[in-house]
Short mmCIF file of C-alpha atoms in Angstrom, two decimals:
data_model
loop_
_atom_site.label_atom_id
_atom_site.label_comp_id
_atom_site.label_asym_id
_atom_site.label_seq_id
_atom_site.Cartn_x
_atom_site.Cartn_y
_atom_site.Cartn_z
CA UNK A 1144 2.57 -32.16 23.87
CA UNK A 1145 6.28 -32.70 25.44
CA UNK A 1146 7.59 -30.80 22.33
CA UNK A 1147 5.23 -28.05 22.63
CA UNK A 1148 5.85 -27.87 26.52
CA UNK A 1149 9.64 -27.59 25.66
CA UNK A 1150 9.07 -24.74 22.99
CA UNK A 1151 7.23 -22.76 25.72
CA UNK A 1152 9.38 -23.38 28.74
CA UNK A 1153 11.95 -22.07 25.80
CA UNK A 1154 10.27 -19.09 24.71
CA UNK A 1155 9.18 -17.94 28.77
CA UNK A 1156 11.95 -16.03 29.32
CA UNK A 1157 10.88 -14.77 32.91
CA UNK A 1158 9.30 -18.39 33.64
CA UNK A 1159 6.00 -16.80 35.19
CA UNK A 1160 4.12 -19.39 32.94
CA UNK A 1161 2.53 -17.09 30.49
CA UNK A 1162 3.80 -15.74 27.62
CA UNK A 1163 3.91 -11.78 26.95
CA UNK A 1164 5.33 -9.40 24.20
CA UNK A 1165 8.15 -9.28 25.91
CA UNK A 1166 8.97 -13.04 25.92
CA UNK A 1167 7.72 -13.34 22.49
CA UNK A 1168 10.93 -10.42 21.05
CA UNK A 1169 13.13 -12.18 23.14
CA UNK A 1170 12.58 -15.60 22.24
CA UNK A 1171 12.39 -15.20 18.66
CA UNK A 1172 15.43 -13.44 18.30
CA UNK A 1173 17.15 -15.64 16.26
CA UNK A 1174 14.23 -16.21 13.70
CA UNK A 1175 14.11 -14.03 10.42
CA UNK A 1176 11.24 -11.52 11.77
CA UNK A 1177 10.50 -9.26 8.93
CA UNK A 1178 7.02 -7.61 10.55
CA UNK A 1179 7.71 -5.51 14.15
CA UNK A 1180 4.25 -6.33 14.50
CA UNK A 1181 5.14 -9.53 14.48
CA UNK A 1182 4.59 -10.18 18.90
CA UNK A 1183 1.61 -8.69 18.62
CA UNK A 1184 0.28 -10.37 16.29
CA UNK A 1185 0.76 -14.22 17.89
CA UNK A 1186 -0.82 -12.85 21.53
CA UNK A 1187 -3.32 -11.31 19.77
CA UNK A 1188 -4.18 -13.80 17.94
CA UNK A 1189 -3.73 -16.56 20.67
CA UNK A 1190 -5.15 -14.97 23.29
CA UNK A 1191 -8.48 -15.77 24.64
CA UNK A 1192 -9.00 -14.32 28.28
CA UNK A 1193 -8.06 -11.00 27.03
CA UNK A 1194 -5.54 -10.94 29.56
CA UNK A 1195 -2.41 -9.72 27.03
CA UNK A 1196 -0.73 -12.70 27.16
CA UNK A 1197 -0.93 -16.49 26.65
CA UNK A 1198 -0.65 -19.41 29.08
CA UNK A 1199 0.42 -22.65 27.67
CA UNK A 1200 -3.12 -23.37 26.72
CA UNK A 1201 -3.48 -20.46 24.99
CA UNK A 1202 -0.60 -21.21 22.94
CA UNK A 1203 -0.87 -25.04 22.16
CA UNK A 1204 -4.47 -23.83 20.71
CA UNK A 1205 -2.38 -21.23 18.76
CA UNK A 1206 -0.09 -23.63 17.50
CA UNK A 1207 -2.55 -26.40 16.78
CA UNK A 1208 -4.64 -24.04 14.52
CA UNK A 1209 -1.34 -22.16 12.85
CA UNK A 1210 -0.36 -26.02 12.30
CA UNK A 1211 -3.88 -26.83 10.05
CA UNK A 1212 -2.92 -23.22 7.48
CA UNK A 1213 0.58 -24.63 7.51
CA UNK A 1214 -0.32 -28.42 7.08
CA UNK A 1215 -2.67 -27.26 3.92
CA UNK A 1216 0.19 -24.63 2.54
CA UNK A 1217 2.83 -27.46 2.51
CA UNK A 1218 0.31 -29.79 0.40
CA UNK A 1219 -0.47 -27.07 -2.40
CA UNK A 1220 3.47 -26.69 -2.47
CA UNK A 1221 3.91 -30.25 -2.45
CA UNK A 1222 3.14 -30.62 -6.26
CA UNK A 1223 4.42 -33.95 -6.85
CA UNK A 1224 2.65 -35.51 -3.96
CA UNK A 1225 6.08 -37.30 -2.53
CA UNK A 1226 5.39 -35.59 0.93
CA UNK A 1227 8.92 -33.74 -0.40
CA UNK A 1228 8.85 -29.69 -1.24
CA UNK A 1229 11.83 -29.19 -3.80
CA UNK A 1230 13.80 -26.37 -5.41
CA UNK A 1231 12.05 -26.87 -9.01
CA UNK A 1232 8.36 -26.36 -6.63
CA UNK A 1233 9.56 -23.42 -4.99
CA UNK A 1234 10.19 -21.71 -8.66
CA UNK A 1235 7.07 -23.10 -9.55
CA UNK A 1236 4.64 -21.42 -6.63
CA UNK A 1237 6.22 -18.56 -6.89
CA UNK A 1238 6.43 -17.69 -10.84
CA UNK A 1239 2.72 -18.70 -10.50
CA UNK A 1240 2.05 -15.84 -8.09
CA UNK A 1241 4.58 -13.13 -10.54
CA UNK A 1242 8.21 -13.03 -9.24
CA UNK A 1243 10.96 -15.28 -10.99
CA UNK A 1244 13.80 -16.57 -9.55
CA UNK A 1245 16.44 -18.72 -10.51
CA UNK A 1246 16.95 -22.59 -9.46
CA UNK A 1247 20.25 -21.60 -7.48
CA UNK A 1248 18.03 -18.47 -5.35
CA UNK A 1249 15.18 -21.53 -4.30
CA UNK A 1250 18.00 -23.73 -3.34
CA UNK A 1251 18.92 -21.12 -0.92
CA UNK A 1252 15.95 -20.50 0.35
CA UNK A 1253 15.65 -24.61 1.21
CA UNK A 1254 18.90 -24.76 3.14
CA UNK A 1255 17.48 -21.96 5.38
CA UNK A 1256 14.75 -24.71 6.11
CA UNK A 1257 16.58 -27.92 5.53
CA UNK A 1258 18.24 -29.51 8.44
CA UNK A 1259 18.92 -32.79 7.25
CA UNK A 1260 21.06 -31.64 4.07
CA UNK A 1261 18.82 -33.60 1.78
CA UNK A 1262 17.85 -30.09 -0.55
CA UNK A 1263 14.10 -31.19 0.28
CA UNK A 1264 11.87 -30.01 2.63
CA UNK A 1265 9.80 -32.73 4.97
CA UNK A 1266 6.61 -31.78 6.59
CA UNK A 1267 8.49 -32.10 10.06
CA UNK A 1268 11.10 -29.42 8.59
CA UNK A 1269 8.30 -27.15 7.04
CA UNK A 1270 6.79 -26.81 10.52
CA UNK A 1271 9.30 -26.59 12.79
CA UNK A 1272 10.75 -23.58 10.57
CA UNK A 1273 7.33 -21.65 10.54
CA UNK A 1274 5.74 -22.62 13.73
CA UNK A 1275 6.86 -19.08 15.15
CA UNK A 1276 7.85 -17.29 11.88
CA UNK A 1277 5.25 -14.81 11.01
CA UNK A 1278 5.30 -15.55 7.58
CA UNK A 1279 2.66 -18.55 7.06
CA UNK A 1280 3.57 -19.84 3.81
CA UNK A 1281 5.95 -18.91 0.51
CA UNK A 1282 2.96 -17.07 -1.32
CA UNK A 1283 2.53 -14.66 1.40
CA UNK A 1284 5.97 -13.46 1.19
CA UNK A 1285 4.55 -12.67 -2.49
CA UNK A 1286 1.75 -11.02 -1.51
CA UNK A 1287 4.08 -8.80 0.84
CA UNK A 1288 6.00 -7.55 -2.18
CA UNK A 1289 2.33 -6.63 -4.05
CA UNK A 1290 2.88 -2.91 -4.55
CA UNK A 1291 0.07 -1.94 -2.37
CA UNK A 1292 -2.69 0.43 -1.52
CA UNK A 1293 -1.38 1.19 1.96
CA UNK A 1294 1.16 3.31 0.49
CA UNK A 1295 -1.17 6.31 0.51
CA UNK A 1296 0.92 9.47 -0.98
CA UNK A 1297 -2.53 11.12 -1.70
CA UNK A 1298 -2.52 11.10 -5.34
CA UNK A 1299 -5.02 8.40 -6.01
CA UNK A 1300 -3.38 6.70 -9.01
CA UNK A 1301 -1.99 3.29 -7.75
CA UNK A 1302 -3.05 0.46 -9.06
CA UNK A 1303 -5.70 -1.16 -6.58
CA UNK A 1304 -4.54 -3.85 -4.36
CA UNK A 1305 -5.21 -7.31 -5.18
CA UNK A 1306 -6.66 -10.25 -3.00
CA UNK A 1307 -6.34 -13.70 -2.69
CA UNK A 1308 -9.45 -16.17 -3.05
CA UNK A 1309 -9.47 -16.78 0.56
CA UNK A 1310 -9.85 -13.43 1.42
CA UNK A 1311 -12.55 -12.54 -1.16
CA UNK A 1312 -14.91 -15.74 0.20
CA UNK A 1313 -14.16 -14.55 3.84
CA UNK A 1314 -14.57 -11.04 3.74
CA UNK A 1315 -11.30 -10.26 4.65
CA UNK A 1316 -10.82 -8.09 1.70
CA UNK A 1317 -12.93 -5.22 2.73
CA UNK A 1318 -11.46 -4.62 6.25
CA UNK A 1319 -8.07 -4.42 4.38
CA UNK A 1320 -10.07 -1.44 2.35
CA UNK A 1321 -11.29 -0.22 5.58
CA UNK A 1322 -8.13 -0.41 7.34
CA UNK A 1323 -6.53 1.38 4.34
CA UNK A 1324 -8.82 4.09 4.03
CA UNK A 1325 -8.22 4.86 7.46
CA UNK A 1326 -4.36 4.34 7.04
CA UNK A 1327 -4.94 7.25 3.92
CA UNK A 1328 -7.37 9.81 6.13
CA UNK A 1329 -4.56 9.84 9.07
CA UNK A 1330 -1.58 10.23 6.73
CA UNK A 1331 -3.51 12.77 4.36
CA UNK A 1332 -4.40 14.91 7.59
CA UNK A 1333 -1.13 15.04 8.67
CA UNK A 1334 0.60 16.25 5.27
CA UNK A 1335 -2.07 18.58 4.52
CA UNK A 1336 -0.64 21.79 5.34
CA UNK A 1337 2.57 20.30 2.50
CA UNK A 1338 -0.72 19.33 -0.19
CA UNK A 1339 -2.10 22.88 0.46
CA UNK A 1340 1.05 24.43 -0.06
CA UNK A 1341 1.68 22.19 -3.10
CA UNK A 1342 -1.77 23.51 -4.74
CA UNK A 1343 -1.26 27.35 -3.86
CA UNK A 1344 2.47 27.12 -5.73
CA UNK A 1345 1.01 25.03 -8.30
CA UNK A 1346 -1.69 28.40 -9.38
CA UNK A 1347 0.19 31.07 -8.14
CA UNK A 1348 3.85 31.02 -8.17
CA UNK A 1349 5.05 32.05 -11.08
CA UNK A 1350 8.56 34.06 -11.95
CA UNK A 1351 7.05 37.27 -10.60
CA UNK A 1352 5.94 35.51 -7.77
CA UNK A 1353 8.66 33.10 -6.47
CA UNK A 1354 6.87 31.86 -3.62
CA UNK A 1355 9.18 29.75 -0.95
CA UNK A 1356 7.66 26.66 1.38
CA UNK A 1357 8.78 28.69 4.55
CA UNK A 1358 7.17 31.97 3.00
CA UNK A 1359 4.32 29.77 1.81
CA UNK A 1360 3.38 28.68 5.37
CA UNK A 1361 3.52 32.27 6.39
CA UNK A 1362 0.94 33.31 3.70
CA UNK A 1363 -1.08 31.16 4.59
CA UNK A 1364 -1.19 31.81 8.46
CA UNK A 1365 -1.29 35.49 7.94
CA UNK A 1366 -4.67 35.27 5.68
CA UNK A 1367 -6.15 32.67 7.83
CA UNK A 1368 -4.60 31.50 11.06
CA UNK A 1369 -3.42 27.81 11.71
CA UNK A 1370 -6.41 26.45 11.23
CA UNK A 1371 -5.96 27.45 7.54
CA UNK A 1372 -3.08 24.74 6.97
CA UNK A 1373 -5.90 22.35 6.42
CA UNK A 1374 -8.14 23.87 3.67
CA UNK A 1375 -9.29 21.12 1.30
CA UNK A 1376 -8.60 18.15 3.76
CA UNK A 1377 -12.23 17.16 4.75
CA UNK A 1378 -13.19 16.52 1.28
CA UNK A 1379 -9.54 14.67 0.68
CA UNK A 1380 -10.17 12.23 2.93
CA UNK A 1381 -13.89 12.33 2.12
CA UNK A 1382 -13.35 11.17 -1.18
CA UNK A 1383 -10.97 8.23 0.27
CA UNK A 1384 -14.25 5.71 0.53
CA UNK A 1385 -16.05 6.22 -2.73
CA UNK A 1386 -12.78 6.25 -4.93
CA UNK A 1387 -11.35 3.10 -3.25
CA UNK A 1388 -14.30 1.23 -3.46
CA UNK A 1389 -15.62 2.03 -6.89
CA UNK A 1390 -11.99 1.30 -8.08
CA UNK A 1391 -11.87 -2.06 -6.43
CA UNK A 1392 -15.31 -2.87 -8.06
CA UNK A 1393 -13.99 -2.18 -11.33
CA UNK A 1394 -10.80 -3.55 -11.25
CA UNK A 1395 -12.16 -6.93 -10.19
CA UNK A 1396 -14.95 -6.71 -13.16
CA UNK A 1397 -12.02 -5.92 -15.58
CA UNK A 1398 -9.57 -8.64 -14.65
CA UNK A 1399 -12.85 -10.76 -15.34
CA UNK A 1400 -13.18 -9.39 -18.67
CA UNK A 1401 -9.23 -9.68 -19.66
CA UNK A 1402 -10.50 -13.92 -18.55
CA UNK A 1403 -6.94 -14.61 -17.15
CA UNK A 1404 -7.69 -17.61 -14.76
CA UNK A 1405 -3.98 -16.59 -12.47
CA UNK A 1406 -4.53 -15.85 -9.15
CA UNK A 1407 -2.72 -12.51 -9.32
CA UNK A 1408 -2.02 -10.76 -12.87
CA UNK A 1409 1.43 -10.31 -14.77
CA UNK A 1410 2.52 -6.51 -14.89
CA UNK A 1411 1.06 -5.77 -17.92
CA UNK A 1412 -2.08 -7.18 -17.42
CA UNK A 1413 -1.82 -5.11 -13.88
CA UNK A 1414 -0.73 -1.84 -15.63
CA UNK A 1415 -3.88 -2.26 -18.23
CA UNK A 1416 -6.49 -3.59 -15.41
CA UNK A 1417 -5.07 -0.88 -12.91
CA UNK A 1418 -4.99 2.29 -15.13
CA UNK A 1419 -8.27 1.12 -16.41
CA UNK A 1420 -9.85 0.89 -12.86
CA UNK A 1421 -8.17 4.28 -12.00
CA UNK A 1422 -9.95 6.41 -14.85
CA UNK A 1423 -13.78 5.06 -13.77
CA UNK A 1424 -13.53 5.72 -10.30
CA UNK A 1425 -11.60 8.85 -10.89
CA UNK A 1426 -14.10 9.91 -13.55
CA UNK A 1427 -17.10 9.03 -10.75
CA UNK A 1428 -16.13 10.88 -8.24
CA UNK A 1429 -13.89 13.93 -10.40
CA UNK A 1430 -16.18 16.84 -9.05
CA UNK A 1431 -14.99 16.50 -5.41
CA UNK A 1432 -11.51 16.55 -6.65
CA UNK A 1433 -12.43 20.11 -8.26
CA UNK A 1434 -14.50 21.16 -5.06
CA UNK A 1435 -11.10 20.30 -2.94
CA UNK A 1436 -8.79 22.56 -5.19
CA UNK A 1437 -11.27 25.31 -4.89
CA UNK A 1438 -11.43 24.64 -0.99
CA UNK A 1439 -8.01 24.74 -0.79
CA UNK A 1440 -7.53 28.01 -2.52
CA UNK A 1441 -10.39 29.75 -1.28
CA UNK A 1442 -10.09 33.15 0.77
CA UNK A 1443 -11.15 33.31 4.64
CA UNK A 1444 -15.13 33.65 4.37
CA UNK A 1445 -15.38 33.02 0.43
CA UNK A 1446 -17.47 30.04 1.21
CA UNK A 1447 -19.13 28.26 4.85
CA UNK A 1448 -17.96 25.38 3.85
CA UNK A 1449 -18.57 22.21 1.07
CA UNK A 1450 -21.91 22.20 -0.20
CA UNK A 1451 -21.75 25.96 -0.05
CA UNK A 1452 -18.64 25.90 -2.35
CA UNK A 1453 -20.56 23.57 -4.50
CA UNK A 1454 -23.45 25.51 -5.12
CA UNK A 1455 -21.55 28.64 -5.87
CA UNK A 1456 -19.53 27.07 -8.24
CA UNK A 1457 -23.25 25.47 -10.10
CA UNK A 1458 -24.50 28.90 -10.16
CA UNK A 1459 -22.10 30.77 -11.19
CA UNK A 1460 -20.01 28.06 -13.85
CA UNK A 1461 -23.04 25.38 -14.68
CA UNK A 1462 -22.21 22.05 -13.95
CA UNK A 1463 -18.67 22.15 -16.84
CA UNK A 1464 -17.15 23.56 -14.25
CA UNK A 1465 -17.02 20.08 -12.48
CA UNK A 1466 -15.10 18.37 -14.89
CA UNK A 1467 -12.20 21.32 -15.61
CA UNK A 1468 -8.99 19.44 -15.53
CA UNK A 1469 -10.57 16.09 -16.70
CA UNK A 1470 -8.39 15.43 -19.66
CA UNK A 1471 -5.01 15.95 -18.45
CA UNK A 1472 -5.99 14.06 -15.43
CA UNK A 1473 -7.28 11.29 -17.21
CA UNK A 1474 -3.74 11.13 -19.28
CA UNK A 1475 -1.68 11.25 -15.93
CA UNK A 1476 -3.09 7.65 -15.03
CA UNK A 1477 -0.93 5.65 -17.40
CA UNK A 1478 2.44 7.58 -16.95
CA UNK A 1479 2.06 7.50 -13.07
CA UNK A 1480 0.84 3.71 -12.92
CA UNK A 1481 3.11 2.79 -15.68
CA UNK A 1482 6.11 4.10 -14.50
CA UNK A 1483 5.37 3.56 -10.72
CA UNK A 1484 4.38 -0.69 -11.03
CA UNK A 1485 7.67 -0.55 -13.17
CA UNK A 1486 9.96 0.90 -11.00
CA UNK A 1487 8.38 -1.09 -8.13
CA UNK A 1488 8.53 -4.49 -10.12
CA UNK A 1489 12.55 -3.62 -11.36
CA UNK A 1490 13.33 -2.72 -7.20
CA UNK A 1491 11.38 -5.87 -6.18
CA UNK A 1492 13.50 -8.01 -8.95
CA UNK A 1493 16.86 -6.43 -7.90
CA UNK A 1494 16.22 -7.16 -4.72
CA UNK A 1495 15.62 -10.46 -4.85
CA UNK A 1496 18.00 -11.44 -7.50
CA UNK A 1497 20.91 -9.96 -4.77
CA UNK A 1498 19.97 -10.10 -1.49
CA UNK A 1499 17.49 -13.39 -1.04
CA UNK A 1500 19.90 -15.37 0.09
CA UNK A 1501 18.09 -17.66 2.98
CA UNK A 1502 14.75 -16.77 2.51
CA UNK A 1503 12.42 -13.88 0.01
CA UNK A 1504 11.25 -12.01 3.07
CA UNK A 1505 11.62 -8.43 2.17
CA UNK A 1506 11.74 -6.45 5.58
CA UNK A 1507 9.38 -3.54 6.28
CA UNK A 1508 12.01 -0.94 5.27
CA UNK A 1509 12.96 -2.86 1.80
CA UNK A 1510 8.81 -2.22 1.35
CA UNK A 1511 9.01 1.14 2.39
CA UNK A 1512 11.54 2.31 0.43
CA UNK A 1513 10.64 0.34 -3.06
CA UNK A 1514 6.74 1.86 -2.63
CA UNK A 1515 8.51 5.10 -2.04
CA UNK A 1516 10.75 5.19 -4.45
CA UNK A 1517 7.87 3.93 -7.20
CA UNK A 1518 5.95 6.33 -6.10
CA UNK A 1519 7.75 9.28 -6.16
CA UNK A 1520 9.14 8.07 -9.31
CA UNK A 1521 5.25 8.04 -10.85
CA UNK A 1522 4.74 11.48 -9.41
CA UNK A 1523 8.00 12.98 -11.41
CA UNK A 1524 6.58 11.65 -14.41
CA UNK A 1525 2.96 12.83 -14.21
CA UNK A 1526 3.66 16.34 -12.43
CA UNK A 1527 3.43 18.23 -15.42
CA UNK A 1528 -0.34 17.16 -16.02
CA UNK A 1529 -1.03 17.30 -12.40
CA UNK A 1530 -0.50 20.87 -12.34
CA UNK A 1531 -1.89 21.59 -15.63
CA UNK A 1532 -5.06 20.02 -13.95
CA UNK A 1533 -5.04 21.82 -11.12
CA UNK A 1534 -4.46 25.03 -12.63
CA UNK A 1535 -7.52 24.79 -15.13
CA UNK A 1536 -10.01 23.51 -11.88
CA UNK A 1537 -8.97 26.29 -10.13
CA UNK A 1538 -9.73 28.92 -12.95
CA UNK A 1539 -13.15 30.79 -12.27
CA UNK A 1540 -15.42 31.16 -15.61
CA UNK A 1541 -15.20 34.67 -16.40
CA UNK A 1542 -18.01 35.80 -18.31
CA UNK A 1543 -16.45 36.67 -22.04
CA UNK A 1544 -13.39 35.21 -21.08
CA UNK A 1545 -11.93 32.31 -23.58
CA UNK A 1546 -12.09 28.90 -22.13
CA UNK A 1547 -8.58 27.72 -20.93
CA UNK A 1548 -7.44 24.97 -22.92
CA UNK A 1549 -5.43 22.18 -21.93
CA UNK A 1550 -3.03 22.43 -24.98
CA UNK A 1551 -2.98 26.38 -24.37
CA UNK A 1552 -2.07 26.38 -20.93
CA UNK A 1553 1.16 24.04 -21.18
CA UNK A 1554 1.87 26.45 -23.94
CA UNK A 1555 1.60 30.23 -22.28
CA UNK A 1556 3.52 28.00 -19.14
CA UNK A 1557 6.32 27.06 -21.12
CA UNK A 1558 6.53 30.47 -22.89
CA UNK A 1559 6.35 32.17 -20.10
CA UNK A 1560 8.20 30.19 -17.14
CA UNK A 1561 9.73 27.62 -19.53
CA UNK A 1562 9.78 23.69 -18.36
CA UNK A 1563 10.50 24.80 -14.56
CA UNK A 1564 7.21 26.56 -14.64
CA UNK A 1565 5.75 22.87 -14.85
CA UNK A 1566 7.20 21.38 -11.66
CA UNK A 1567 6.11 24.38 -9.40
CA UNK A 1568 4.91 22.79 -6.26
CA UNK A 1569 7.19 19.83 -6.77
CA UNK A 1570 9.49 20.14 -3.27
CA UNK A 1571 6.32 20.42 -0.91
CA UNK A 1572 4.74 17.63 -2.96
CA UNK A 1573 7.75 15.53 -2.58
CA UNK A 1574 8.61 16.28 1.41
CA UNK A 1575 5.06 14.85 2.47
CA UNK A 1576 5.61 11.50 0.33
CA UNK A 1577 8.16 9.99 3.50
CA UNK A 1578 5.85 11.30 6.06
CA UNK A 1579 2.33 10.22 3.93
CA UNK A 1580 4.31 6.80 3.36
CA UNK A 1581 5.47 5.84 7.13
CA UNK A 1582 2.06 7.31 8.40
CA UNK A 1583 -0.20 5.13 6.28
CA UNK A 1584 2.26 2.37 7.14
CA UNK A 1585 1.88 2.31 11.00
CA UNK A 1586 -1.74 3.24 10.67
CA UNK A 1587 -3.14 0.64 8.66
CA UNK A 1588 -0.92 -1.86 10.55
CA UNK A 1589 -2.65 -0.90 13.85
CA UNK A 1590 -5.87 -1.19 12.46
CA UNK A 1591 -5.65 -4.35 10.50
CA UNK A 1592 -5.20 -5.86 14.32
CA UNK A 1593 -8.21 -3.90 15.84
CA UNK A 1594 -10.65 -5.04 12.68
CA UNK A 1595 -8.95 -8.38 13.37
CA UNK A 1596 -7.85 -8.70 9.77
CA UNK A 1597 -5.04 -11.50 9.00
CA UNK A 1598 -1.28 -10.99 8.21
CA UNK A 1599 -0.84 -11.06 4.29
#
């Protein structure tokens, strides 16, 4: 108890006898904090009376239990049993969990934790380092550089998230869905207006009809007012819930039929699993994406609303009209996963290979701007069947009229507009990826700590 006394006396920087946020930044400023969530997290998590901070029972409790995760970490690191961590276990855990790095990069992650000079880590050593880091144990550090769901650009082609064991016995896993489905509805409301745009260029703008974002926005205003900006959102963010879940379902069925026993899959295995998942929940719910392209073109008092939209379309197109768009949509899964885990993966690698000198922690911003990057990446690739897809859902059946093909319409696009004609849309589509990114980011981060779901 003397050392944990001393460690609080140490961390209360205005010595009222409770620790706060505030004492928490301050204290740990010379730790490796690569969450600013990071304060938060400990008082929340430590905190008992609800009072927003921690008195030094409070924290010895918080200690004690962080102590048990880190006591039972150290032993599933600890794979010769010598009570010793090495640099050759280090390699080990972590090319078990996908990321490879060389002997010399594990050695430098040890002297960041090594005190005596002996290139081992002690159970004494493992402690004291992670006692207040917010990083629990070498395989979360992984799990932070999983390209995940949380980086909500409102395309709906990532490869699902994965989860740990733990999680999936605890229940953890679905309030990370819940927190990022609420992390996706906040960011796709506020980049709407940029979608909508993206979706009216993407049908109408043409050579004849150069539209501009800044002449976009004032089209739509003029036709329907402000409120206009946000055509098509309600079913956007409707369609959050069904897609994510049906997609976790399958993804989790299909790693059981590829009967790899690894915790977390190799890329390829990822790519196959993840494009795989992708095309069943996109083919289950496929009609709302249809019904939110027609909302977002429609006119001011075309239709009251969803179901209304819905039944005018059944009426007057039979139920086809539901699935216009399927095919190229269905082929813009494997360029957009394959190219986005692959840029992510190369990112993640080159990072690590050059800058993990003391320790793998990434940094929010290094996360930010790899999922970004990926991302947009992903999008580049697959824009051309995007807006091929878009263009045939939003085409009305006119009666006599041929059927627009998906073959025909790339070719009357290139004929007529040439291969510009097939990235209209693209700068509105691109300016909301930043925003859609950052938003989802703080979001979900917030709401993993009200649904009291653990750091990763």
């Amino acid at each position: 108890e003397r050392r944990l006394r001393a460690l609080f006396q140490k961390l209360d920087v205005n010595r009222d006898g409770a620790l706060c946020i505030h004492d928490l930044a301050e204290g740990t400023k010379e730790l490796t904090v690569f969450d600013f969530f990071f304060e938060q997290k400990i008082v929340k998590a430590g905190d008992k009376d609800l009072d927003g901070q921690l008195d030094f029972e409070e924290f010895v409790h918080y200690l004690q239990d962080h102590e048990k995760k880190l006591r039972l970490v150290f032993k599933s690191l600890d794979k010769k049993n010598d009570g010793r961590i090495d640099a050759q276990e280090i390699v080990q855990s972590l090319r078990d969990l996908g990321v490879k790095i060389s002997e010399q990069q594990a050695e430098k992650i040890l002297k960041s934790m090594d005190k005596n000079g002996t290139m081992t880590i002690d159970w004494n050593e493992w402690r004291d380092y992670h006692l207040l880091h917010p990083v629990e144990n070498i395989p979360e550090i992984i799990l932070y550089w999983k390209h995940s769901t949380i980086f909500d650009v409102g395309e709906n082609l990532t490869v699902p998230d994965e989860f740990t064991v733990e999680e999936r016995q605890t229940g953890m896993w679905w309030r990370h869905l819940v927190a990022g489905g609420g992390a996706g509805a906040v960011s796709r409301t506020c980049t709407a207006p940029l979608d909508r745009l993206k979706v009216l260029m993407q049908v109408h703008a043409s050579r004849s009809n150069n539209m501009c974002i800044i002449g976009g926005f004032t089209q739509m205003i003029r036709e329907g007012g402000p409120r206009s900006l946000w055509r098509g959102n309600g079913i956007n963010v409707l369609k959050i819930a069904p897609e994510s879940a049906i997609k976790f379902m399958a993804y989790e069925q299909i790693k059981r039929f590829i009967g790899t026993d690894q915790e977390m899959l190799r890329i390829h295995e990822r790519l196959l699993a993840g494009s795989l998942a992708g095309a069943i929940a996109q083919s289950s719910i496929y009609p709302m994406e249809v019904l939110k392209t027609r909302m977002a073109l429609r006119k001011t008092g075309q239709y009251s609303g969803m179901l209304d939209c819905a039944k005018n379309i059944l009426s007057k197109e039979g139920m086809a009209a539901f699935y216009k768009g399927y095919i190229p949509n269905m082929l813009g899964i494997i360029p957009y996963a394959g190219i986005d885990l692959a840029v992510y993966e190369t990112l993640k690698n080159t990072w690590l290979q050059r800058y993990a000198v003391n320790s793998a922690d990434p940094g929010v911003f290094v996360l930010l701007a790899c999922g970004t990057i990926s991302s947009t990446c992903g999008q580049l690739a697959s824009y051309p069947l995007a807006l091929v897809r878009t263009r045939m859902q939003a085409q009305a059946s006119v009666e006599g009229a041929p059927e627009v093909t998906m073959r025909g319409l790339f070719k009357h696009i290139l004929k007529t507009e040439g291969a510009f004609g097939l990235y209209r849309g693209l700068a509105p589509n691109f300016m909301k990826v930043i925003p859609a990114v950052s938003i989802s980011y703080v979001v979900y981060e917030n709401l993993k700590m009200t649904l009291g779901v653990e750091s990763r």
